[in-house]
PDB file of C-alpha atoms in Angstrom:
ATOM      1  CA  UNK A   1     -76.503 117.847   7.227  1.00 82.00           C
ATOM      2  CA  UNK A   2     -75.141 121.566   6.926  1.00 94.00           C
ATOM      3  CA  UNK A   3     -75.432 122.825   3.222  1.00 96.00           C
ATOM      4  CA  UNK A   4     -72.418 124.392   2.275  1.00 97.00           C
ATOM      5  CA  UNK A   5     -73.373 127.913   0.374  1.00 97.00           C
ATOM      6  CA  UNK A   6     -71.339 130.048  -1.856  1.00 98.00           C
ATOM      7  CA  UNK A   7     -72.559 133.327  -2.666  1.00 97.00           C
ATOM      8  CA  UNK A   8     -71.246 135.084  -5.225  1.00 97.00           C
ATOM      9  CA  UNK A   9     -72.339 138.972  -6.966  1.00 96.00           C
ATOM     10  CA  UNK A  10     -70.683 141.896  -7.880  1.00 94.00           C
ATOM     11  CA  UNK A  11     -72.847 143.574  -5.444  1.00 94.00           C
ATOM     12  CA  UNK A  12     -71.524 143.585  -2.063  1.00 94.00           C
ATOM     13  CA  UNK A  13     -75.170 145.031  -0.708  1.00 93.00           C
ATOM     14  CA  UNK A  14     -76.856 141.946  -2.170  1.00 92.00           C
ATOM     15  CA  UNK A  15     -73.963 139.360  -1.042  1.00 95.00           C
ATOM     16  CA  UNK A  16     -74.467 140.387   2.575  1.00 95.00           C
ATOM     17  CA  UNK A  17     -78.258 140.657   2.414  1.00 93.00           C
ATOM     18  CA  UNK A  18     -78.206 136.971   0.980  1.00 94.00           C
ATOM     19  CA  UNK A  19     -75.596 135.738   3.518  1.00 95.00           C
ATOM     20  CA  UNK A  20     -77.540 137.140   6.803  1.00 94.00           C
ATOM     21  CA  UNK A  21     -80.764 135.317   5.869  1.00 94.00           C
ATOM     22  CA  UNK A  22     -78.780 132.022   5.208  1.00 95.00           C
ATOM     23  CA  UNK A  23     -77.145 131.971   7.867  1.00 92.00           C
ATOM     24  CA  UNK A  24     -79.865 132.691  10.184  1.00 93.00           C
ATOM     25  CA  UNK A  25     -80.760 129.032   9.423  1.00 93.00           C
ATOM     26  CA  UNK A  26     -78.942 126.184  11.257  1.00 93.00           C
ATOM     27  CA  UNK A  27     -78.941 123.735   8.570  1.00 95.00           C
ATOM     28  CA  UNK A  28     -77.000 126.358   6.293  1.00 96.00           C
ATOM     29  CA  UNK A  29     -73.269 127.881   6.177  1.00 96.00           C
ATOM     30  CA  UNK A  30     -72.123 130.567   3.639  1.00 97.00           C
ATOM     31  CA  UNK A  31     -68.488 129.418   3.332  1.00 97.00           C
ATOM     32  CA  UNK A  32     -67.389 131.957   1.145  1.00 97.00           C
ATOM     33  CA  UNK A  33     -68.370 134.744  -1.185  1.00 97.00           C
ATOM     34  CA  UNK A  34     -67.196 136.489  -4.397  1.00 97.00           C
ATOM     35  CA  UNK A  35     -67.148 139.388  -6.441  1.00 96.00           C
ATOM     36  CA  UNK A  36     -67.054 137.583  -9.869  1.00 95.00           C
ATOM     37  CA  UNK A  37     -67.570 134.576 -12.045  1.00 94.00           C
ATOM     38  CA  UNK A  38     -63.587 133.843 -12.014  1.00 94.00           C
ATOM     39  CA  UNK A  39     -63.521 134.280  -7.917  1.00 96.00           C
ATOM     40  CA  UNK A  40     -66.415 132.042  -7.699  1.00 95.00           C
ATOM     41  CA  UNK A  41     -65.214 129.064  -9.769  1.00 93.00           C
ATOM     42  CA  UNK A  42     -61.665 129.691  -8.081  1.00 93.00           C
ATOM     43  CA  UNK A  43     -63.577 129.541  -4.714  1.00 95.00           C
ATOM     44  CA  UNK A  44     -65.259 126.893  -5.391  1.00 94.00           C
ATOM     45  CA  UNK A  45     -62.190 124.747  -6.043  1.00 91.00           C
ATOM     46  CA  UNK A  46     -60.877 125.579  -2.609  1.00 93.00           C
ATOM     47  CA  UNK A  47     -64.170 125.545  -0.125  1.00 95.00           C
ATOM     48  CA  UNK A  48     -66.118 122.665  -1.993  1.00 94.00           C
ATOM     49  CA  UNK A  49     -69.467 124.070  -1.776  1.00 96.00           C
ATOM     50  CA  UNK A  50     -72.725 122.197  -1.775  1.00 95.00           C
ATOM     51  CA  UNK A  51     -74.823 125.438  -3.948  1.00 96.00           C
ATOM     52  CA  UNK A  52     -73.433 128.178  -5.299  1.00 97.00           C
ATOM     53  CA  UNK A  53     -75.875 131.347  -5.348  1.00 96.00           C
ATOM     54  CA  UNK A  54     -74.613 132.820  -9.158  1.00 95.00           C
ATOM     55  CA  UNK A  55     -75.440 136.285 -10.216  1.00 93.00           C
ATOM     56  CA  UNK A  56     -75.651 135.612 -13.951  1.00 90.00           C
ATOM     57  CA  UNK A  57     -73.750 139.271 -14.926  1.00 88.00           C
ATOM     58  CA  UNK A  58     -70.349 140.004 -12.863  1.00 92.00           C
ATOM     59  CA  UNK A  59     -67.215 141.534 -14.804  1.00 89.00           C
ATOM     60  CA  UNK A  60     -64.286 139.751 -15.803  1.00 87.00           C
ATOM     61  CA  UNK A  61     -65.952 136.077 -15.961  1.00 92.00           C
ATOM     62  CA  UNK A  62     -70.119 136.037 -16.131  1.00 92.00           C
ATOM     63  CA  UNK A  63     -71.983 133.433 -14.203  1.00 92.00           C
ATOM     64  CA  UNK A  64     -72.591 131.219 -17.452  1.00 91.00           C
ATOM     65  CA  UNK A  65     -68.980 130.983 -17.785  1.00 93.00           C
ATOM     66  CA  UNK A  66     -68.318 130.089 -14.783  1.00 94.00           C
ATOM     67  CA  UNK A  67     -71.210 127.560 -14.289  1.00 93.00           C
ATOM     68  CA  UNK A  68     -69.695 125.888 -17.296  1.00 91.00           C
ATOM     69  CA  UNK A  69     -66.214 125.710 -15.436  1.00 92.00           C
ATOM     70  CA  UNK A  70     -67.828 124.429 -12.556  1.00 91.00           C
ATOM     71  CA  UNK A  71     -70.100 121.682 -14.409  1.00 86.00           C
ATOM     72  CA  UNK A  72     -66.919 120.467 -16.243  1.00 85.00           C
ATOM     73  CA  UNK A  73     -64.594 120.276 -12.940  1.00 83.00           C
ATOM     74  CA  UNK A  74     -63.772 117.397 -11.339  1.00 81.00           C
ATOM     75  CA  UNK A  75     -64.974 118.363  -8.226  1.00 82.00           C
ATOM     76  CA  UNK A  76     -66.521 116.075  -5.287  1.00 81.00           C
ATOM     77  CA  UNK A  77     -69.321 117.320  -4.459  1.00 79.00           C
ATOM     78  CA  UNK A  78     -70.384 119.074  -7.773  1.00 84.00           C
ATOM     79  CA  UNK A  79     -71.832 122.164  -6.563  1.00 91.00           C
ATOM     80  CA  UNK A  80     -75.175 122.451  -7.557  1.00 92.00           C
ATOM     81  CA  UNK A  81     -75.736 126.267  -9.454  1.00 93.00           C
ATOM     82  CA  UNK A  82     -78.351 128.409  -8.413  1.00 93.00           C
ATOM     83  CA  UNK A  83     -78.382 131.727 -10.600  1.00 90.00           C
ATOM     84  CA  UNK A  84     -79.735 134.958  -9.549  1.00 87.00           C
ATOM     85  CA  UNK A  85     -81.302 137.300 -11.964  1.00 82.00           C
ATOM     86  CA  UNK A  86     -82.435 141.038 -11.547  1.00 79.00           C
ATOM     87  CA  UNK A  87     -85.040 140.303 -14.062  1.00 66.00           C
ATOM     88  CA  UNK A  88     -87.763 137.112 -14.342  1.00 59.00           C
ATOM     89  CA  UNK A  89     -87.312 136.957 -18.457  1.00 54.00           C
ATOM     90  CA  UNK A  90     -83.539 137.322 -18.778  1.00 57.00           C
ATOM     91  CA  UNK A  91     -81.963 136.061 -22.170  1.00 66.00           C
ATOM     92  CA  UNK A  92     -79.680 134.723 -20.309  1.00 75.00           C
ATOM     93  CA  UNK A  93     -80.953 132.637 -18.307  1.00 72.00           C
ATOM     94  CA  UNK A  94     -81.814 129.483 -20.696  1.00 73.00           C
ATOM     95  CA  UNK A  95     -77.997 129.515 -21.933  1.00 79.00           C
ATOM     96  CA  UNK A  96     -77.459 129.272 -18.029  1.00 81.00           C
ATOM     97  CA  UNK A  97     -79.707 126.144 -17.950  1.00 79.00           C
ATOM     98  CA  UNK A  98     -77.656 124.783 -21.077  1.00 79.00           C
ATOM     99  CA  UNK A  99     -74.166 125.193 -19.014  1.00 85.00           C
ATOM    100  CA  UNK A 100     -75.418 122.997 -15.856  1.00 85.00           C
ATOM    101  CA  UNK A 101     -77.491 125.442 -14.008  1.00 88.00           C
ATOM    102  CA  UNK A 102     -79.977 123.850 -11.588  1.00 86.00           C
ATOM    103  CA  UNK A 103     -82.371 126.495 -11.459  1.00 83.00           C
ATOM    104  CA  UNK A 104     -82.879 130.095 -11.310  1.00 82.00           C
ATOM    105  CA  UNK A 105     -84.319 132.578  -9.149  1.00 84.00           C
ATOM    106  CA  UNK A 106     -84.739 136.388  -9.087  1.00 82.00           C
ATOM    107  CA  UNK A 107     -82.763 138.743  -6.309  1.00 84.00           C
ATOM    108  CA  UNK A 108     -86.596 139.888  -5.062  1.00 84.00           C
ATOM    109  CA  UNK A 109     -87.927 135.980  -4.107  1.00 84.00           C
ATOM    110  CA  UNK A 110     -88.985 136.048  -0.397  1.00 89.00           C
ATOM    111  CA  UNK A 111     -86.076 134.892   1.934  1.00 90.00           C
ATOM    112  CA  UNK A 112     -88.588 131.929   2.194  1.00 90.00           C
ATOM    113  CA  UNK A 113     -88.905 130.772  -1.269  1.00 87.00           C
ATOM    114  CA  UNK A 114     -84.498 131.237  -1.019  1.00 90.00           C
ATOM    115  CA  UNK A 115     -84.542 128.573   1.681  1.00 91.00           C
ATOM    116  CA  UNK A 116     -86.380 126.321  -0.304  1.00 88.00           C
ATOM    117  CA  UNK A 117     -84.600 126.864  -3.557  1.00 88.00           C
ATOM    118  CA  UNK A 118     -81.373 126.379  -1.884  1.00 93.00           C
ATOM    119  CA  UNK A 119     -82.182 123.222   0.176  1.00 92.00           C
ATOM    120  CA  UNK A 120     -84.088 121.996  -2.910  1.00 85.00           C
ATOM    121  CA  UNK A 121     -81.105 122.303  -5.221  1.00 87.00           C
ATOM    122  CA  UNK A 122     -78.932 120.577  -2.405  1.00 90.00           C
ATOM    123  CA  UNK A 123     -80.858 117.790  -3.015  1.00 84.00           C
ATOM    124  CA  UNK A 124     -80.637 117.164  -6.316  1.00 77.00           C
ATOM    125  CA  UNK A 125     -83.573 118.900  -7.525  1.00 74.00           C
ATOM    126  CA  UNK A 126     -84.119 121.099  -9.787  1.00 70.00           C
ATOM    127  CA  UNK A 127     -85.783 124.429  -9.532  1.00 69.00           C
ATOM    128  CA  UNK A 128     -87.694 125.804 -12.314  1.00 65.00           C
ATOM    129  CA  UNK A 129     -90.205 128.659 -11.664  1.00 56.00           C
ATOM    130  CA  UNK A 130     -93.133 126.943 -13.671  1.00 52.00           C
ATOM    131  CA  UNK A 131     -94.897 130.724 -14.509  1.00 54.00           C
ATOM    132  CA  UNK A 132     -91.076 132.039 -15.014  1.00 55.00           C
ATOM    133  CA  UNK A 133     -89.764 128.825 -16.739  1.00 57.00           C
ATOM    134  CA  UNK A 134     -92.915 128.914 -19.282  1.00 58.00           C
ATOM    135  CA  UNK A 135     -92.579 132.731 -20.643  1.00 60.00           C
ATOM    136  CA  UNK A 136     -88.772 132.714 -20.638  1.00 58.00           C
ATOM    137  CA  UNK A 137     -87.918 129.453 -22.980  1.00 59.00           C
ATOM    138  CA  UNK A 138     -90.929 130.080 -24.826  1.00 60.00           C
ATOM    139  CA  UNK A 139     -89.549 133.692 -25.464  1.00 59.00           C
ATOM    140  CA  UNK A 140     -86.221 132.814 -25.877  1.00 55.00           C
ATOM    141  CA  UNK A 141     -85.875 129.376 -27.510  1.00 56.00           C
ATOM    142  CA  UNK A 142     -88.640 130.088 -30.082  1.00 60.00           C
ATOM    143  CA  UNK A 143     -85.485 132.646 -31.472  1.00 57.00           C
ATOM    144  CA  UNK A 144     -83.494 129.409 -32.016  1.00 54.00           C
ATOM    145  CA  UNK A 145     -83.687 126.754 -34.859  1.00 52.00           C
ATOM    146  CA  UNK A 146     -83.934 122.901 -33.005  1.00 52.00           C
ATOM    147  CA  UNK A 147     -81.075 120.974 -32.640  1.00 53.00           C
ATOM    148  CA  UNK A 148     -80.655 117.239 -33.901  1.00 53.00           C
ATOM    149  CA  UNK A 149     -82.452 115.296 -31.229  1.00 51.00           C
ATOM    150  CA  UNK A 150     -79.303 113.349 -29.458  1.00 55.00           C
ATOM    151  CA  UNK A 151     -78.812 109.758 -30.336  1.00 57.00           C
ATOM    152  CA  UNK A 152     -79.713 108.378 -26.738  1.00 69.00           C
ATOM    153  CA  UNK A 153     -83.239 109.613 -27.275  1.00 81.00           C
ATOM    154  CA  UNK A 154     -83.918 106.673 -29.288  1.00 83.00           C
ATOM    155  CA  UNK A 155     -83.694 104.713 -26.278  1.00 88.00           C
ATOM    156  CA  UNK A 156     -86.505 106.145 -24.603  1.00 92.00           C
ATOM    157  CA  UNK A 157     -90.091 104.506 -24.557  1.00 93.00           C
ATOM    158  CA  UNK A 158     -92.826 106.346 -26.304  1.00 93.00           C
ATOM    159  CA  UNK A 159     -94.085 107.335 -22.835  1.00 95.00           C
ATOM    160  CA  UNK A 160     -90.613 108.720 -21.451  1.00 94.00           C
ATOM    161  CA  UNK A 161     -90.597 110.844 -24.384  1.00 92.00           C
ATOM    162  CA  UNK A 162     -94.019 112.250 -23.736  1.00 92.00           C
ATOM    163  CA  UNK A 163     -93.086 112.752 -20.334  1.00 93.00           C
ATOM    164  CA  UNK A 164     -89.742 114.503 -20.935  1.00 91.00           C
ATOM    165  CA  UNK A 165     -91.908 117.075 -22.988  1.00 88.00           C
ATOM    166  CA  UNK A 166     -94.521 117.616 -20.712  1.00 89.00           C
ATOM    167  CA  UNK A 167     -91.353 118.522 -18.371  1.00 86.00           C
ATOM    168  CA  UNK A 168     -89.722 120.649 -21.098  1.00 81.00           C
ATOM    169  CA  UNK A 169     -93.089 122.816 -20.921  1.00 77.00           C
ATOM    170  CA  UNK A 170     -92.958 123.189 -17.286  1.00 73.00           C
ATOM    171  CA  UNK A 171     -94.941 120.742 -15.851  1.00 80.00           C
ATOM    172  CA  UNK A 172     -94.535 119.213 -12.010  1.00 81.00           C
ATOM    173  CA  UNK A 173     -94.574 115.556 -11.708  1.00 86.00           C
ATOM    174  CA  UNK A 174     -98.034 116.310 -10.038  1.00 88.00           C
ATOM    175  CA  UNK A 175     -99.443 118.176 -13.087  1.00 88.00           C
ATOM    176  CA  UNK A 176     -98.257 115.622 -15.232  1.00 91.00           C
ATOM    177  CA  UNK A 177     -99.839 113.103 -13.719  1.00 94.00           C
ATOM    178  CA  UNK A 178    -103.057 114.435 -13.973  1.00 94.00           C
ATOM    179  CA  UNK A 179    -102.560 114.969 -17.531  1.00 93.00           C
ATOM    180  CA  UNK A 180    -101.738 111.070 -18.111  1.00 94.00           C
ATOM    181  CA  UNK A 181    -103.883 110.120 -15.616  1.00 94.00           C
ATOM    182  CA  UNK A 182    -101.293 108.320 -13.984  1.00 94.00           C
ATOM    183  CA  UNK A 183     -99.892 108.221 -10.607  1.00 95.00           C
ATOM    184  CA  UNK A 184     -97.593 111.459  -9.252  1.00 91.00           C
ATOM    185  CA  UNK A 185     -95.244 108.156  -8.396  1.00 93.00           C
ATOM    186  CA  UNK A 186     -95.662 106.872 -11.452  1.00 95.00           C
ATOM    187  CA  UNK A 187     -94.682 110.301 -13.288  1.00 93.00           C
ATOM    188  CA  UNK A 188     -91.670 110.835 -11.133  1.00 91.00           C
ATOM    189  CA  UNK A 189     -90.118 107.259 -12.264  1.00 94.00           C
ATOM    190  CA  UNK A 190     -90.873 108.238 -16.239  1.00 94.00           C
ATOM    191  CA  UNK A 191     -88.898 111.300 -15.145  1.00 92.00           C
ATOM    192  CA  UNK A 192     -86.106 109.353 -13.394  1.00 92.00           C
ATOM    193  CA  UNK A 193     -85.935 107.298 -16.346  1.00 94.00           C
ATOM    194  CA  UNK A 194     -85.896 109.595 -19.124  1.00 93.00           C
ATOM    195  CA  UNK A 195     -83.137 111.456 -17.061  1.00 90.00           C
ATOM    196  CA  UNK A 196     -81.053 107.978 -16.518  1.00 90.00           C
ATOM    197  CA  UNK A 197     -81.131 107.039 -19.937  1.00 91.00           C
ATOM    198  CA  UNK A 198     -80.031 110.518 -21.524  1.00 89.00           C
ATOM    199  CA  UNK A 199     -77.441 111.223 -18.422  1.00 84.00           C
ATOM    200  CA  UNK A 200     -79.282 114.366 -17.541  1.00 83.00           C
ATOM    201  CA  UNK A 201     -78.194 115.715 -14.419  1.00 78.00           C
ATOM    202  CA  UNK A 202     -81.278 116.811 -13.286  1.00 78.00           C
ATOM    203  CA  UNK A 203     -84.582 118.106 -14.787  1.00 81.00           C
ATOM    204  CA  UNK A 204     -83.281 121.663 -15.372  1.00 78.00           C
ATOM    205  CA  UNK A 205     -80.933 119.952 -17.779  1.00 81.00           C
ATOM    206  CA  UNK A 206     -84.376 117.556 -19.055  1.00 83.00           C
ATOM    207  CA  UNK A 207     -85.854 120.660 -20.122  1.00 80.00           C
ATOM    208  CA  UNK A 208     -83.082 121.773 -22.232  1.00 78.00           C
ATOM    209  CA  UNK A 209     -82.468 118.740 -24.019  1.00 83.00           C
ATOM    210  CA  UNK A 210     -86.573 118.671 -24.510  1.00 83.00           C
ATOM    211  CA  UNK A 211     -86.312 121.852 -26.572  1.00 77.00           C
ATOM    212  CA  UNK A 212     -83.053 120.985 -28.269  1.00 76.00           C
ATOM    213  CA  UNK A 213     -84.120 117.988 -29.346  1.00 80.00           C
ATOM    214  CA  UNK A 214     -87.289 119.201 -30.762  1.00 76.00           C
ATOM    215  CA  UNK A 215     -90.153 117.304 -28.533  1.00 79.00           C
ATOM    216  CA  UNK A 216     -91.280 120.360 -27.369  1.00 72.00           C
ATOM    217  CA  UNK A 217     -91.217 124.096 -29.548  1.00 64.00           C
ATOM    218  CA  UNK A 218     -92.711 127.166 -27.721  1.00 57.00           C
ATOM    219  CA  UNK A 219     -96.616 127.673 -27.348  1.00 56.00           C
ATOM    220  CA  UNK A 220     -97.607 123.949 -28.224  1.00 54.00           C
ATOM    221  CA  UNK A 221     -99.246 123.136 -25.004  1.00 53.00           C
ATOM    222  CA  UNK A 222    -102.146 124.437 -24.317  1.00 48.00           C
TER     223      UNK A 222
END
């Protein structure tokens, strides 16, 4: 299946440079590209795309904005955001995560590590730098008081819960299987599960409500 892609920076330098090494793969089609938030969620009304490549600061209408928009449309598919940062600990980047982000990666990544991010995101996934993830919510969410923990989180099982923290810190489903000794299987359905019961979209969105609900608080695993 072709993965719709829409790229959109204020840069038109880095919107081609991203468009010729998508498109050089079959499986991918940049269907359009804009100059700013407000183009992009406009754009995105129009050409349906699968991922949206978001450069968190454009004029007139940021990326968060428009992430936000484009979380709270109607729209079938939901594009899946991917944002695009000039710098691995941006303050911005958790408040993208918060708006319905998917993942993040910085404009230097290899056009390798772009493929995977984008075909990874198409999926469903989510795509959390664990070295990047780590420093930047521990930086930036350690600034913030924690929320009430939502009601739906008493529904979760004393293991989900553990889980969903050890995913808040940045762990893979491998890593935290070796941590509960437990199957990678078995850590992915704890995930799944934790995720169904709190209608998480994905894991990007698990590891915000694992800090806003207090499970997890910067620096406390180790």
């Amino acid at each position: 299946m072709t993965i719709r892609v829409l790229v959109a920076d204020d840069q038109e330098l880095v919107r081609t440079g991203l468009r010729l090494v998508l498109q050089s793969y079959e499986d991918i089609d940049v269907v359009a590209e804009a100059a700013d938030g407000r183009q992009a969620w406009e754009l995105a009304e129009k050409v349906r795309p699968d991922v949206v490549l978001m450069d968190i600061r454009m004029p007139r209408m940021d990326g968060i904005e428009a992430t936000a928009r484009l979380s709270a449309a109607d729209l079938d598919p939901t594009p899946r955001v991917l944002m695009l940062t000039t710098f691995d600990l941006d303050e911005y980047v958790f408040e993208a995560l918060r708006s319905g982000a998917s993942g993040f990666l910085v404009k230097d990544t290899e056009p390798v590590e772009l493929l995977r991010a984008v075909r990874a995101v198409a999926a469903g996934d989510a795509l959390l730098s664990p070295g990047v993830t780590r420093r930047l919510i521990a930086e930036f969410t350690s600034r913030a008081p924690a929320s009430a923990p939502p009601q739906s989180l008493d529904a979760l099982t004393e293991r989900e819960r553990e889980v969903m923290a050890l995913v808040g810190a940045g762990l893979s489903n491998e890593e935290i299987a070796d941590r509960l000794v437990v199957s990678p299987a078995t850590a992915k359905t704890h995930v799944s599960r934790a995720m169904g019961k709190l209608g998480a979209r994905d894991r990007a969105q698990l590891v915000v409500y694992a800090y806003e609900s207090g499970l997890v608080r910067p620096g406390w695993l180790t």
